[in-house]
Each structure stands twice: as structure tokens, then as C-alpha cells.
Amino acid sequence: MLGGPPTAFVVTFDEQGYLDAHGVLHPLEFDPAPFDHGANGVSVSRAKWVVDFREDLSPQERGSLESYLRGLPAVTSVRPCNTRRVCK
């Protein structure tokens, strides 16, 4: 994979759903990520988050974090990315 293995997930939300779920999502938008699951940072840009995770996460732990993120309200997609530049 160009640039190395994934180091973050890009989480995209439905815009209206994101606004509707503000009370649930807003407390999770702080850096460092309060939900942990191996996440060590969250960058928020409107209805998109870049969730950085520890480099030492096992594939199972990455899968657990991805499942957690997919389960958040109004999520339309979760995709891995391998650098902050690519993730934006």
C-alpha cells in the first residue's frame, strides 16, 4: 500500500443525520478520542472525522475500532487511510 499501512479511519456521516445526532456525537469529537478502542486522535471537519489509531493495534483491534465507528449514528462510510495527507 502506498505510504505504508493504515494509520487512521476516515468516517463520513450523513450531514442531516450528523446534525440530528449532535448530542451523541459532539462529546466524542474531542482530541484525544474519549472512546479509546485504540484511537488516539480525532480531527473533525463538518460531517467527517479522521480517527487516528495507535500503530501497534492488532488487526483484531483495528476491526473492533472500525466496528465501533460504523455503529455511530448517521455514519455512511468508514475507510482506512495511510497518512494524514491522504486522509483529508
PDB file of C-alpha atoms in Angstrom:
ATOM      1  CA  MET A   1       0.000   0.000   0.000  1.00  0.00           C
ATOM      2  CA  LEU A   2       1.389   3.379  -0.959  1.00  0.00           C
ATOM      3  CA  GLY A   3       2.631   5.274   2.081  1.00  0.00           C
ATOM      4  CA  GLY A   4       2.528   2.295   4.432  1.00  0.00           C
ATOM      5  CA  PRO A   5      -0.186   0.581   6.399  1.00  0.00           C
ATOM      6  CA  PRO A   6      -3.344   2.406   7.522  1.00  0.00           C
ATOM      7  CA  THR A   7      -2.910   4.735  10.489  1.00  0.00           C
ATOM      8  CA  ALA A   8      -6.417   6.215  10.589  1.00  0.00           C
ATOM      9  CA  PHE A   9     -10.029   5.778   9.575  1.00  0.00           C
ATOM     10  CA  VAL A  10     -11.989   8.400   7.679  1.00  0.00           C
ATOM     11  CA  VAL A  11     -15.549   8.403   8.987  1.00  0.00           C
ATOM     12  CA  THR A  12     -18.157  10.108   6.819  1.00  0.00           C
ATOM     13  CA  PHE A  13     -21.580  10.993   8.176  1.00  0.00           C
ATOM     14  CA  ASP A  14     -24.885  11.868   6.563  1.00  0.00           C
ATOM     15  CA  GLU A  15     -24.980  15.671   7.019  1.00  0.00           C
ATOM     16  CA  GLN A  16     -28.545  15.927   8.342  1.00  0.00           C
ATOM     17  CA  GLY A  17     -28.145  12.821  10.470  1.00  0.00           C
ATOM     18  CA  TYR A  18     -24.931  14.286  11.879  1.00  0.00           C
ATOM     19  CA  LEU A  19     -26.796  17.422  12.934  1.00  0.00           C
ATOM     20  CA  ASP A  20     -29.652  15.360  14.367  1.00  0.00           C
ATOM     21  CA  ALA A  21     -27.211  13.205  16.387  1.00  0.00           C
ATOM     22  CA  HIS A  22     -25.177  16.169  17.657  1.00  0.00           C
ATOM     23  CA  GLY A  23     -25.941  15.363  21.294  1.00  0.00           C
ATOM     24  CA  VAL A  24     -24.427  11.888  20.911  1.00  0.00           C
ATOM     25  CA  LEU A  25     -21.561  12.715  18.549  1.00  0.00           C
ATOM     26  CA  HIS A  26     -20.314  16.037  19.910  1.00  0.00           C
ATOM     27  CA  PRO A  27     -18.929  14.562  23.171  1.00  0.00           C
ATOM     28  CA  LEU A  28     -16.875  12.120  21.039  1.00  0.00           C
ATOM     29  CA  GLU A  29     -15.241  14.819  18.902  1.00  0.00           C
ATOM     30  CA  PHE A  30     -12.534  15.759  21.358  1.00  0.00           C
ATOM     31  CA  ASP A  31      -8.871  15.033  20.777  1.00  0.00           C
ATOM     32  CA  PRO A  32      -7.696  12.660  22.133  1.00  0.00           C
ATOM     33  CA  ALA A  33     -10.629  10.432  21.354  1.00  0.00           C
ATOM     34  CA  PRO A  34     -12.623   9.764  24.536  1.00  0.00           C
ATOM     35  CA  PHE A  35     -13.980   6.467  23.152  1.00  0.00           C
ATOM     36  CA  ASP A  36     -10.480   4.896  23.027  1.00  0.00           C
ATOM     37  CA  HIS A  37     -10.814   1.484  21.272  1.00  0.00           C
ATOM     38  CA  GLY A  38      -7.197   2.166  20.257  1.00  0.00           C
ATOM     39  CA  ALA A  39      -7.941   5.611  18.826  1.00  0.00           C
ATOM     40  CA  ASN A  40      -5.504   8.312  19.840  1.00  0.00           C
ATOM     41  CA  GLY A  41      -6.832  11.330  17.960  1.00  0.00           C
ATOM     42  CA  VAL A  42      -9.872  12.746  16.198  1.00  0.00           C
ATOM     43  CA  SER A  43      -9.899  15.549  13.635  1.00  0.00           C
ATOM     44  CA  VAL A  44     -13.357  16.908  12.837  1.00  0.00           C
ATOM     45  CA  SER A  45     -14.347  18.699   9.650  1.00  0.00           C
ATOM     46  CA  ARG A  46     -18.099  19.163   9.388  1.00  0.00           C
ATOM     47  CA  ALA A  47     -19.612  15.717   8.910  1.00  0.00           C
ATOM     48  CA  LYS A  48     -16.266  13.939   8.515  1.00  0.00           C
ATOM     49  CA  TRP A  49     -13.839  12.658  11.114  1.00  0.00           C
ATOM     50  CA  VAL A  50     -10.296  11.392  10.724  1.00  0.00           C
ATOM     51  CA  VAL A  51      -9.718   8.992  13.605  1.00  0.00           C
ATOM     52  CA  ASP A  52      -6.044   8.189  14.163  1.00  0.00           C
ATOM     53  CA  PHE A  53      -5.150   4.956  15.879  1.00  0.00           C
ATOM     54  CA  ARG A  54      -2.082   3.530  17.559  1.00  0.00           C
ATOM     55  CA  GLU A  55       0.407   1.930  15.177  1.00  0.00           C
ATOM     56  CA  ASP A  56       0.643  -1.154  17.375  1.00  0.00           C
ATOM     57  CA  LEU A  57      -3.037  -2.125  17.032  1.00  0.00           C
ATOM     58  CA  SER A  58      -3.539  -5.720  16.010  1.00  0.00           C
ATOM     59  CA  PRO A  59      -5.800  -6.477  13.039  1.00  0.00           C
ATOM     60  CA  GLN A  60      -8.473  -7.602  15.527  1.00  0.00           C
ATOM     61  CA  GLU A  61      -8.221  -4.327  17.474  1.00  0.00           C
ATOM     62  CA  ARG A  62      -8.419  -2.326  14.230  1.00  0.00           C
ATOM     63  CA  GLY A  63     -11.503  -4.319  13.295  1.00  0.00           C
ATOM     64  CA  SER A  64     -13.039  -3.560  16.692  1.00  0.00           C
ATOM     65  CA  LEU A  65     -12.387   0.177  16.276  1.00  0.00           C
ATOM     66  CA  GLU A  66     -13.829   0.114  12.758  1.00  0.00           C
ATOM     67  CA  SER A  67     -16.949  -1.710  14.001  1.00  0.00           C
ATOM     68  CA  TYR A  68     -17.371   0.841  16.787  1.00  0.00           C
ATOM     69  CA  LEU A  69     -17.115   3.722  14.318  1.00  0.00           C
ATOM     70  CA  ARG A  70     -19.566   2.084  11.891  1.00  0.00           C
ATOM     71  CA  GLY A  71     -22.040   1.799  14.768  1.00  0.00           C
ATOM     72  CA  LEU A  72     -22.130   5.538  15.461  1.00  0.00           C
ATOM     73  CA  PRO A  73     -25.291   7.410  14.424  1.00  0.00           C
ATOM     74  CA  ALA A  74     -25.526   8.699  10.826  1.00  0.00           C
ATOM     75  CA  VAL A  75     -22.293   7.033   9.613  1.00  0.00           C
ATOM     76  CA  THR A  76     -22.357   6.459   5.854  1.00  0.00           C
ATOM     77  CA  SER A  77     -18.823   5.101   5.421  1.00  0.00           C
ATOM     78  CA  VAL A  78     -15.630   4.193   7.252  1.00  0.00           C
ATOM     79  CA  ARG A  79     -12.459   3.735   5.227  1.00  0.00           C
ATOM     80  CA  PRO A  80      -8.845   3.206   6.220  1.00  0.00           C
ATOM     81  CA  CYS A  81      -6.175   5.645   5.102  1.00  0.00           C
ATOM     82  CA  ASN A  82      -2.429   5.596   5.491  1.00  0.00           C
ATOM     83  CA  THR A  83      -1.361   9.197   6.041  1.00  0.00           C
ATOM     84  CA  ARG A  84      -2.954  12.365   7.324  1.00  0.00           C
ATOM     85  CA  ARG A  85      -2.400  13.962   3.927  1.00  0.00           C
ATOM     86  CA  VAL A  86      -4.255  11.158   2.131  1.00  0.00           C
ATOM     87  CA  CYS A  87      -6.969  11.064   4.791  1.00  0.00           C
ATOM     88  CA  LYS A  88      -8.235  14.585   4.261  1.00  0.00           C
TER      89      LYS A  88
END
